[in-house]
XYZ file of C-alpha atoms in Angstrom:
378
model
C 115.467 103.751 110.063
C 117.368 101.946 107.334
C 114.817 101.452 104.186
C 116.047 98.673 101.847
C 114.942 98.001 98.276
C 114.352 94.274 96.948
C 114.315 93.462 93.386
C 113.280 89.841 92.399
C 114.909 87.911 89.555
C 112.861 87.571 86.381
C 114.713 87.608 83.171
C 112.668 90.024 80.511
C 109.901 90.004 83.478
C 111.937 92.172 85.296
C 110.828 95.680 82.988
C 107.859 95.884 84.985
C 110.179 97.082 87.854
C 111.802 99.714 86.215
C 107.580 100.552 86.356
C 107.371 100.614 89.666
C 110.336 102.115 90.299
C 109.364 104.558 87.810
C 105.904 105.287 89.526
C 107.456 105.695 92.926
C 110.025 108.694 91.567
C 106.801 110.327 90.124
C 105.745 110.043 94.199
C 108.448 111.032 95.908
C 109.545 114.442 95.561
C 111.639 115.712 92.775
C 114.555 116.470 95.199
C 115.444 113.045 96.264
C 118.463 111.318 95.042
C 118.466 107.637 96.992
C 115.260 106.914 98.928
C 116.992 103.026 99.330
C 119.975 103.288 101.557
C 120.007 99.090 101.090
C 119.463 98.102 97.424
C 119.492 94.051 96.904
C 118.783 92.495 93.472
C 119.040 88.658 92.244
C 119.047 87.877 88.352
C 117.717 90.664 86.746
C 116.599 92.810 89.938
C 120.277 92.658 89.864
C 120.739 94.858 86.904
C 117.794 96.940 88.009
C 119.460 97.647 91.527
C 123.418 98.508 89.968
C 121.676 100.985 87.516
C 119.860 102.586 90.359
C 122.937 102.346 92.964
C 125.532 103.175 89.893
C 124.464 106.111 88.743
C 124.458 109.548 90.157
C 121.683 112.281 89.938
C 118.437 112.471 91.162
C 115.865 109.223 91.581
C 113.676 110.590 89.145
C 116.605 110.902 86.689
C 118.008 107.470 87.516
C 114.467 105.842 86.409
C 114.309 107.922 83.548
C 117.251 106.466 82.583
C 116.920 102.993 83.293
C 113.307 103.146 81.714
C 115.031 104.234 78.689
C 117.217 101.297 78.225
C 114.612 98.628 78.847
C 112.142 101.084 76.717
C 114.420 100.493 73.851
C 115.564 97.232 74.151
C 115.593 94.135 72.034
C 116.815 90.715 72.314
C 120.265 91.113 69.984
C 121.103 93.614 72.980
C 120.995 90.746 75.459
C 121.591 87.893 73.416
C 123.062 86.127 69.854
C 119.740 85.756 67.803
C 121.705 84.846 64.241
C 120.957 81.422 63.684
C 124.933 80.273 63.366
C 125.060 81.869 66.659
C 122.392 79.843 68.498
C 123.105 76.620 66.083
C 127.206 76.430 67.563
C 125.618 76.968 71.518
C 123.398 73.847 70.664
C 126.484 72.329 69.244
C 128.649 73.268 72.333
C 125.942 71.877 74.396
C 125.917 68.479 72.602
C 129.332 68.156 72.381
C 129.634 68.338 76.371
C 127.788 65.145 76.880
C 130.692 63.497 74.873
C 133.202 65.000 77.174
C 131.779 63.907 80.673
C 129.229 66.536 80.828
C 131.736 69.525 81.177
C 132.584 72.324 78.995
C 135.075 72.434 76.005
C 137.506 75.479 76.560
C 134.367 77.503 78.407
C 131.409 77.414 80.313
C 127.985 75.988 77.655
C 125.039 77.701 77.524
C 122.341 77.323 74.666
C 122.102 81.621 74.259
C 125.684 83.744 74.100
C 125.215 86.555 76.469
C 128.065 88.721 75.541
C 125.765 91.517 73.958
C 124.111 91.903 77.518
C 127.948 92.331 78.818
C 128.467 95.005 77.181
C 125.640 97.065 77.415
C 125.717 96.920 81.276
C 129.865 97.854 80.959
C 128.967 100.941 79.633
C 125.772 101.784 81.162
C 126.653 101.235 85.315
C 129.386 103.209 87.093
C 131.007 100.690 88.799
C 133.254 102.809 90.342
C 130.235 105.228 91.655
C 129.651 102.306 93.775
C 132.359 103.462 96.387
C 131.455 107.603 95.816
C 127.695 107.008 96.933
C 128.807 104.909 100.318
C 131.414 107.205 101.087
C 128.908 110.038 100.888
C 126.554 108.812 102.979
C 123.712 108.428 99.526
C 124.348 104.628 99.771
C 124.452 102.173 102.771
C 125.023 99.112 100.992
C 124.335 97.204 97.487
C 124.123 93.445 97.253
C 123.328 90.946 94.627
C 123.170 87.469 94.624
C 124.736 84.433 92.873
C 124.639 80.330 93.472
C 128.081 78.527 93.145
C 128.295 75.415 91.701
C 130.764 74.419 93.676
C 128.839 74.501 96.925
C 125.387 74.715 95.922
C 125.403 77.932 98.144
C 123.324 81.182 97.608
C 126.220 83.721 98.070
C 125.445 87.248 98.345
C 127.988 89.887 97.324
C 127.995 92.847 98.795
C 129.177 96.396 99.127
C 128.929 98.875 101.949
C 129.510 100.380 105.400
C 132.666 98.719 107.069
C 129.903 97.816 110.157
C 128.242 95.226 107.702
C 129.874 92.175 108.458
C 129.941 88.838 106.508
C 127.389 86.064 107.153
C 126.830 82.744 107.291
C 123.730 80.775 107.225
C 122.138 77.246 106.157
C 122.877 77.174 102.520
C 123.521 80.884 102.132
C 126.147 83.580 103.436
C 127.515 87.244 102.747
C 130.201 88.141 101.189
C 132.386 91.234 101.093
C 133.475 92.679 97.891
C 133.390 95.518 95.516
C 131.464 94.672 92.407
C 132.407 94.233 89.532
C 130.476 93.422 86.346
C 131.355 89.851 86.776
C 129.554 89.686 89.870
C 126.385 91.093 87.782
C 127.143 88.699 84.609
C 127.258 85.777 87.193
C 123.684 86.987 88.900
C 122.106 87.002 85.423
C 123.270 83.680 84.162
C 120.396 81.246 84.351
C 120.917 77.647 84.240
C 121.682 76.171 80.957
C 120.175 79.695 79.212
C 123.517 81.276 79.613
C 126.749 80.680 80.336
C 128.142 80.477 84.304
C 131.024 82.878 84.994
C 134.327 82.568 87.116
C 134.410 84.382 90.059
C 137.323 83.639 92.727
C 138.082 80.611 91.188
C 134.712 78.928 91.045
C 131.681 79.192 88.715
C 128.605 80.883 89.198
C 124.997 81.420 88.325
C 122.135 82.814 88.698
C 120.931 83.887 92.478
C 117.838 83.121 91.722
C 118.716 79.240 92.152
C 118.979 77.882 95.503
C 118.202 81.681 96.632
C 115.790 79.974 99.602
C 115.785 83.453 101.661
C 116.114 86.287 99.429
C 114.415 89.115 101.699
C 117.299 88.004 104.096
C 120.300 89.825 102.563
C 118.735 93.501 103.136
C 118.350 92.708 106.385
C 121.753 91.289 107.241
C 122.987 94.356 106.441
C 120.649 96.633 108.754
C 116.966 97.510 106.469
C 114.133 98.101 109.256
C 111.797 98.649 106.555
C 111.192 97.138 103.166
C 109.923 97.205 99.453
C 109.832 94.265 97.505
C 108.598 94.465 93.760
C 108.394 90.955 92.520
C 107.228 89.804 88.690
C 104.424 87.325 89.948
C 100.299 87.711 89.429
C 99.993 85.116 91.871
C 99.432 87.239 94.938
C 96.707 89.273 92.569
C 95.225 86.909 90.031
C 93.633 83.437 90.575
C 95.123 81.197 88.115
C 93.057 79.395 85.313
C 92.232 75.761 85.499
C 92.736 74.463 81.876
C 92.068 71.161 81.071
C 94.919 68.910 80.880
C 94.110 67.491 76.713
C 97.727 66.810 76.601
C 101.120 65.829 78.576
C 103.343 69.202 79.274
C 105.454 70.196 77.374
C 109.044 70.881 78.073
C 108.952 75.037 77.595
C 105.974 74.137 80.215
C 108.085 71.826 82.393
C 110.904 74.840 82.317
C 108.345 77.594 82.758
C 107.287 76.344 86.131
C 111.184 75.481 87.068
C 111.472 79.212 86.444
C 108.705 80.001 88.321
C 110.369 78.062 90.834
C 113.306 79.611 91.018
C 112.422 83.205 90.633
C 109.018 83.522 92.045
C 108.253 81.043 94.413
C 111.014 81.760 97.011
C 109.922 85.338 97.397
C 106.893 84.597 98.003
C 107.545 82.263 100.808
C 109.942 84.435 102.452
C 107.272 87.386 102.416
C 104.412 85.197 104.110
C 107.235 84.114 106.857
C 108.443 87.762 107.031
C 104.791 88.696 107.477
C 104.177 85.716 110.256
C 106.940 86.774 112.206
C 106.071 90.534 112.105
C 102.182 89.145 113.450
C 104.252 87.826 116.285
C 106.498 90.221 117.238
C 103.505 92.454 117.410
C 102.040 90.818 120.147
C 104.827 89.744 121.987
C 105.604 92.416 124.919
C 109.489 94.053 124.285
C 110.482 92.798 127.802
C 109.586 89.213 127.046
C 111.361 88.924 123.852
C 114.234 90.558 125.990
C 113.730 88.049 128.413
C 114.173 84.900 125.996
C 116.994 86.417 123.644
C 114.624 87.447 120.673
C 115.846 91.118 120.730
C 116.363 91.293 117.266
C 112.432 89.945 116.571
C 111.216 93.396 115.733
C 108.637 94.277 113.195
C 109.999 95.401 109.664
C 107.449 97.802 107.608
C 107.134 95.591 104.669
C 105.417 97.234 101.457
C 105.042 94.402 98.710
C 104.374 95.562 95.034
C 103.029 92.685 92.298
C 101.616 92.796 89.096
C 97.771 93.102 88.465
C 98.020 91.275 85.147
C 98.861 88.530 84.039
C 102.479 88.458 82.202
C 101.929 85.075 81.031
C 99.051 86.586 79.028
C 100.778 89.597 78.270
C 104.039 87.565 77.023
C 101.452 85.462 74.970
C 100.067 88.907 73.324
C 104.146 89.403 72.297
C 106.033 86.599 71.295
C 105.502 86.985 67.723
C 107.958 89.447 68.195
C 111.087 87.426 69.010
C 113.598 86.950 66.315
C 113.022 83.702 64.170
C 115.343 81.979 65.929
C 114.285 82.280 69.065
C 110.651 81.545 67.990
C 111.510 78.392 66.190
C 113.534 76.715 69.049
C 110.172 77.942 71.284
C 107.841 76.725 68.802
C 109.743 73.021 68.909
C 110.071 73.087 72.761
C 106.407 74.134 73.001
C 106.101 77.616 74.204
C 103.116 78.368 72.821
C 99.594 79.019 74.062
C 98.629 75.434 73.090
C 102.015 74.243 74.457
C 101.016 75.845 77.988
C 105.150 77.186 77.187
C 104.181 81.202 77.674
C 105.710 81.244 81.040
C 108.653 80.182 79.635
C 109.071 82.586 76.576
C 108.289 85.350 79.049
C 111.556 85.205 80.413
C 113.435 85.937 77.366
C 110.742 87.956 75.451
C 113.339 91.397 75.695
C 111.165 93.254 72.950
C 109.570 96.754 72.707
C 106.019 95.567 72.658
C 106.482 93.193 75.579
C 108.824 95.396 77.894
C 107.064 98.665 77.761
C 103.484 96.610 78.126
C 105.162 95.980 81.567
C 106.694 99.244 82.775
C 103.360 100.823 81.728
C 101.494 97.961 83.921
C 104.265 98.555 86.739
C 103.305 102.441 86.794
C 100.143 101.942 87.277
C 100.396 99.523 89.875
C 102.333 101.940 91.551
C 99.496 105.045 91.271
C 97.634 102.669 92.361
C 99.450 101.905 95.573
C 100.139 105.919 96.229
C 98.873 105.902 99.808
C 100.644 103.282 100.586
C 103.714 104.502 98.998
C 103.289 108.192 100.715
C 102.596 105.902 104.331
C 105.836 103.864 103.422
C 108.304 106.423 102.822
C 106.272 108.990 106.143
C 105.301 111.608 103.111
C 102.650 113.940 103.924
């Protein structure tokens, strides 16, 4: 039974992952180098699932490592913080709505990403990629990007030579071997950072227009399942503050995030869920009977966060450069703003991403049954 591994987009969110990721290695035994033949990741579950699938060694030493680079790092490493940096983005940006809305030269984006570029070109092993799938470790690797050509969620992926190419409603497959401009492209969110040219189009982030994301890992043949998303919403009842003032926009953009990257999961998981219900009580002969025999159960084990990272991010954005934290301040991502959500997604800081792969450990312990049940451990 194929077990596939689905990592949720999040921006800076997306440490408390590398938590649960971290929590399961401490599970499973020591000897294990790939318990997820099927790794999928969108946005930043896309850099999460290359540095798991592009590295070789052990799981445990593959977390170690990955928990090290989000342990350590700080927003230069992703983005420009100097202030001529972010002032000539805001320029670019202006500029563009002089010139028909389009770019001058290159693709606009308010933050310059190139930093994050070249940390992942030295950290993932590209070129592991092929090694693991010949070797029977990996079964496929996919990550997802929108095109602004089409408006399509388009899934690249890399794997077995059975795993064929789809096409569905607003979304298909695509075979290719991944490159880091596949991962840049993943990454880029909307107007944040800059889109990047794959195959002669643009792309951004697969979070955007991503309507199905469980669907990928299952296109390509996972019977069971483990998502770890970045929402509280499935733990923690959201407060009811009064409305003393209209939103802001970091509060208008914080719930177009949440949108993008958190609601979609979400639905998918309470369909997934609906249809396993049915399948359960449908006899195998009558699904046979009526051409539903791929309606079949998948084992679906769902990780979340017990906190709230809204309140967490709150606790942390003092430590953003003063860049970043004056262009917040203006756009009202505050705690008075209601703009936390926002920040969150950029907050890549000590304080803030090590506050979530502690949080995403102990969500794991705290889930060890299930996790023992989930991968048949005794």
């Amino acid at each position: 039974m194929s077990r596939g591994l689905v990592l949720t987009g999040g921006g800076a969110r997306a440490a408390y992952q590398v938590g649960v990721l971290k929590g399961i290695a401490s599970i499973l035994p020591r000897s294990v180098y790939n318990p997820f033949p099927i790794i999928c990741g969108t946005s930043a579950g896309a850099i999460n699932a290359l540095s798991i699938a592009g590295r070789a060694g052990p799981f445990r030493l593959r977390t170690k490592k990955l928990e090290g680079i989000w342990h350590n790092l700080r927003a230069p490493d992703v983005y420009r913080t100097d202030f001529f940096g972010v002032a000539a983005n805001a320029f670019h940006v202006m500029a563009s709505f002089l010139h028909s809305g389009y770019g001058i030269g290159r693709p606009i984006s308010l933050l310059d990403n190139t930093p994050l570029r070249q940390l992942l070109e030295n950290y993932v092993k590209f070129d592991y990629l092929d090694t693991a799938i010949g070797n029977g470790e990996l079964e496929a690797i996919a990550i997802s990007a929108m095109s602004y050509a089409s408006g399509q969620s388009v899934t690249f992926f890399q794997g077995h030579e059975q795993i064929d190419p789809w096409t569905r409603a607003r979304r298909r497959g695509e075979k290719t071997a991944i490159t880091i401009d596949h991962l840049m492209a993943s990454t880029a969110i909307p107007s944040l950072f800059p889109a990047v040219k794959l195959d002669g189009g643009y792309f951004g982030d697969g979070a955007v227009r991503q309507l199905k994301p469980i669907s990928p890992a299952l296109h390509m043949g996972a019977k069971q399942l483990l998502i770890i998303g970045v929402s509280d919403n499935a733990t923690i009842k959201p407060p009811q503050p009064a409305a003393d003032h209209s939103p802001s926009i970091a509060q208008i953009v914080g719930h177009m995030f949440n949108s993008a990257f958190i609601d979609s999961v979400e639905s998918d998981l309470e369909t997934l869920r609906a249809i396993n219900r049915l399948a359960e009580v449908l006899p195998e002969s009558l699904r046979a009977n009526n051409g539903m025999t791929d309606m079949n159960p998948i084992d679906v084990l769902s990780i979340s966060p017990s906190q709230s990272i809204d309140q967490i991010a709150q606790e942390h954005i003092h430590e953003l450069p003063r860049s970043l934290k004056l262009f917040l301040k203006l756009t009202g991502a505050t705690a008075q703003g209601g703009g936390t959500s926002a920040a969150s997604y950029l907050l890549f800081e000590p304080g803030f991403c090590r506050k979530l792969i502690d949080l995403g450990y102990q969500d794991a312990l705290a889930q060890q049954d299930s996790i023992k049940t989930f991968f048949e451990l005794d």
